[in-house]
Amino acid sequence: MKTPFEKIQPDEGSSFRLLHLKISSNIFPWTYHYHPEYEMVFVHYGTGRRHVGNHLSYYEDGDLVLIGSNLPHAGFGYDALDEHEETVIQFKEDFLGENFFDKPEMTSIKALFERSKHGIHFYGQTKKIVGNKLKKMPQLSEFARMIELLTVFQILANSEEYILLNVADTNYDFNQKDQVRLKRIYEYVEQSYQSPINMKEVADIAHLTVPSFCNYFKKVMNMTYTDFVNEYRINQACKLLMTEKSITDVCFDCGFSNVSYFSKVFKQIKGKSPMQFKNLVLRK
């Protein structure tokens, strides 16, 4: 049994599916799945985890990602810091007709679809402009939505504000054993991140020796287990920095043994110090 397949139906009276979700992040499940439809995800605000293909990272201040056909991914609301709101568009490559995107006017958009097989993260003005369009799309008529979607495609196709999330020729074919194993590892990290990293313990949970586990995790997740735990700890730290807790208390509450190392890791992952992050939050 391979990565779970998700069946998607277009909205009634439309050739694609448009979703607007607003739910509590603490009930958002980790579900790694795939489908033949392309998927555009715009997270309106906040911080959370993106897991696309073998790429795993955290986003801040919302997100805009285009996911190619059959590229496995997890829900973007998992591990979000607050209420999760997103707009999602799902469509097949031929949703406007079998040869529609072969027309000369669609050359740049077809190239965009080709790039999306790696997963594309958009940032800067592109994210802002496209995000505003996607926010308004649910209020439009079916015809107006289709026209607006083509406009969004063209903006993304011409943008240089993007990062490919996966390298070429990566194998994303996780089997059921991988799914169960990764879920166990995720749950273990959620329960034990405040304690010192115990490689033997997590390797036992994965039913592997320590060397085999380290190699397995790096191959599957494209990052070391220690880096993964530290990213999770820092994301939890961001939640606590939004409260009245001191930076020292947050450091120890999230499993770090000294403040200087905590600050170093925080800056490596978030691009700013814990104090800078806290000051930004307080100004909002």
mmCIF file of N, CA and C in Angstrom, residues 188-203 205 225-226 229-230 233 251-258 261:
data_model
loop_
_atom_site.group_PDB
_atom_site.id
_atom_site.type_symbol
_atom_site.label_atom_id
_atom_site.label_comp_id
_atom_site.label_asym_id
_atom_site.label_seq_id
_atom_site.Cartn_x
_atom_site.Cartn_y
_atom_site.Cartn_z
ATOM 1 N N TYR A 188 6.092 11.015 18.639
ATOM 2 C CA TYR A 188 7.135 10.935 19.673
ATOM 3 C C TYR A 188 7.759 12.313 19.906
ATOM 4 N N VAL A 189 8.062 13.039 18.824
ATOM 5 C CA VAL A 189 8.662 14.371 18.952
ATOM 6 C C VAL A 189 7.701 15.312 19.670
ATOM 7 N N GLU A 190 6.432 15.254 19.336
ATOM 8 C CA GLU A 190 5.431 16.107 19.986
ATOM 9 C C GLU A 190 5.386 15.874 21.496
ATOM 10 N N GLN A 191 5.588 14.634 21.905
ATOM 11 C CA GLN A 191 5.482 14.277 23.321
ATOM 12 C C GLN A 191 6.789 14.469 24.092
ATOM 13 N N SER A 192 7.937 14.459 23.398
ATOM 14 C CA SER A 192 9.217 14.428 24.115
ATOM 15 C C SER A 192 10.162 15.570 23.769
ATOM 16 N N TYR A 193 9.710 16.592 23.007
ATOM 17 C CA TYR A 193 10.627 17.638 22.549
ATOM 18 C C TYR A 193 11.220 18.445 23.707
ATOM 19 N N GLN A 194 10.561 18.433 24.879
ATOM 20 C CA GLN A 194 11.080 19.198 26.014
ATOM 21 C C GLN A 194 12.233 18.483 26.718
ATOM 22 N N SER A 195 12.445 17.215 26.381
ATOM 23 C CA SER A 195 13.518 16.425 26.985
ATOM 24 C C SER A 195 14.732 16.392 26.064
ATOM 25 N N PRO A 196 15.911 16.013 26.593
ATOM 26 C CA PRO A 196 17.100 15.874 25.730
ATOM 27 C C PRO A 196 16.840 14.869 24.608
ATOM 28 N N ILE A 197 17.442 15.101 23.447
ATOM 29 C CA ILE A 197 17.258 14.201 22.308
ATOM 30 C C ILE A 197 17.835 12.834 22.634
ATOM 31 N N ASN A 198 17.000 11.807 22.507
ATOM 32 C CA ASN A 198 17.416 10.438 22.799
ATOM 33 C C ASN A 198 17.304 9.622 21.510
ATOM 34 N N MET A 199 18.407 9.502 20.791
ATOM 35 C CA MET A 199 18.398 8.845 19.486
ATOM 36 C C MET A 199 18.041 7.365 19.590
ATOM 37 N N LYS A 200 18.472 6.724 20.653
ATOM 38 C CA LYS A 200 18.173 5.298 20.834
ATOM 39 C C LYS A 200 16.661 5.079 21.005
ATOM 40 N N GLU A 201 16.036 5.957 21.755
ATOM 41 C CA GLU A 201 14.604 5.830 22.019
ATOM 42 C C GLU A 201 13.782 5.972 20.746
ATOM 43 N N VAL A 202 14.090 6.990 19.949
ATOM 44 C CA VAL A 202 13.311 7.193 18.722
ATOM 45 C C VAL A 202 13.637 6.117 17.689
ATOM 46 N N ALA A 203 14.869 5.630 17.674
ATOM 47 C CA ALA A 203 15.230 4.539 16.762
ATOM 48 C C ALA A 203 14.448 3.276 17.112
ATOM 49 N N ILE A 205 11.494 3.193 18.478
ATOM 50 C CA ILE A 205 10.115 3.427 18.037
ATOM 51 C C ILE A 205 9.969 3.141 16.552
ATOM 52 N N TYR A 225 17.570 14.112 11.959
ATOM 53 C CA TYR A 225 16.565 14.056 13.020
ATOM 54 C C TYR A 225 16.778 15.189 14.024
ATOM 55 N N THR A 226 18.031 15.489 14.341
ATOM 56 C CA THR A 226 18.321 16.584 15.279
ATOM 57 C C THR A 226 17.811 17.913 14.747
ATOM 58 N N VAL A 229 13.994 17.966 15.105
ATOM 59 C CA VAL A 229 13.566 18.242 16.483
ATOM 60 C C VAL A 229 13.783 19.715 16.818
ATOM 61 N N ASN A 230 14.915 20.262 16.421
ATOM 62 C CA ASN A 230 15.186 21.666 16.716
ATOM 63 C C ASN A 230 14.184 22.587 16.023
ATOM 64 N N ARG A 233 11.079 22.372 18.087
ATOM 65 C CA ARG A 233 11.252 23.124 19.326
ATOM 66 C C ARG A 233 11.136 24.632 19.098
ATOM 67 N N CYS A 251 13.274 29.084 26.501
ATOM 68 C CA CYS A 251 14.415 28.242 26.133
ATOM 69 C C CYS A 251 14.341 26.886 26.831
ATOM 70 N N PHE A 252 14.199 26.897 28.137
ATOM 71 C CA PHE A 252 14.199 25.639 28.895
ATOM 72 C C PHE A 252 12.890 24.868 28.707
ATOM 73 N N ASP A 253 11.777 25.572 28.539
ATOM 74 C CA ASP A 253 10.488 24.908 28.323
ATOM 75 C C ASP A 253 10.458 24.144 27.002
ATOM 76 N N CYS A 254 11.304 24.541 26.064
ATOM 77 C CA CYS A 254 11.304 23.906 24.739
ATOM 78 C C CYS A 254 12.444 22.900 24.557
ATOM 79 N N GLY A 255 13.112 22.551 25.648
ATOM 80 C CA GLY A 255 14.080 21.460 25.568
ATOM 81 C C GLY A 255 15.511 21.863 25.333
ATOM 82 N N PHE A 256 15.807 23.169 25.284
ATOM 83 C CA PHE A 256 17.193 23.618 25.114
ATOM 84 C C PHE A 256 17.858 23.745 26.481
ATOM 85 N N SER A 257 19.140 23.435 26.528
ATOM 86 C CA SER A 257 19.842 23.416 27.812
ATOM 87 C C SER A 257 20.556 24.713 28.135
ATOM 88 N N ASN A 258 20.740 25.601 27.135
ATOM 89 C CA ASN A 258 21.317 26.916 27.446
ATOM 90 C C ASN A 258 20.810 27.964 26.459
ATOM 91 N N TYR A 261 22.765 28.783 22.965
ATOM 92 C CA TYR A 261 22.529 27.809 21.890
ATOM 93 C C TYR A 261 21.106 27.958 21.346
#
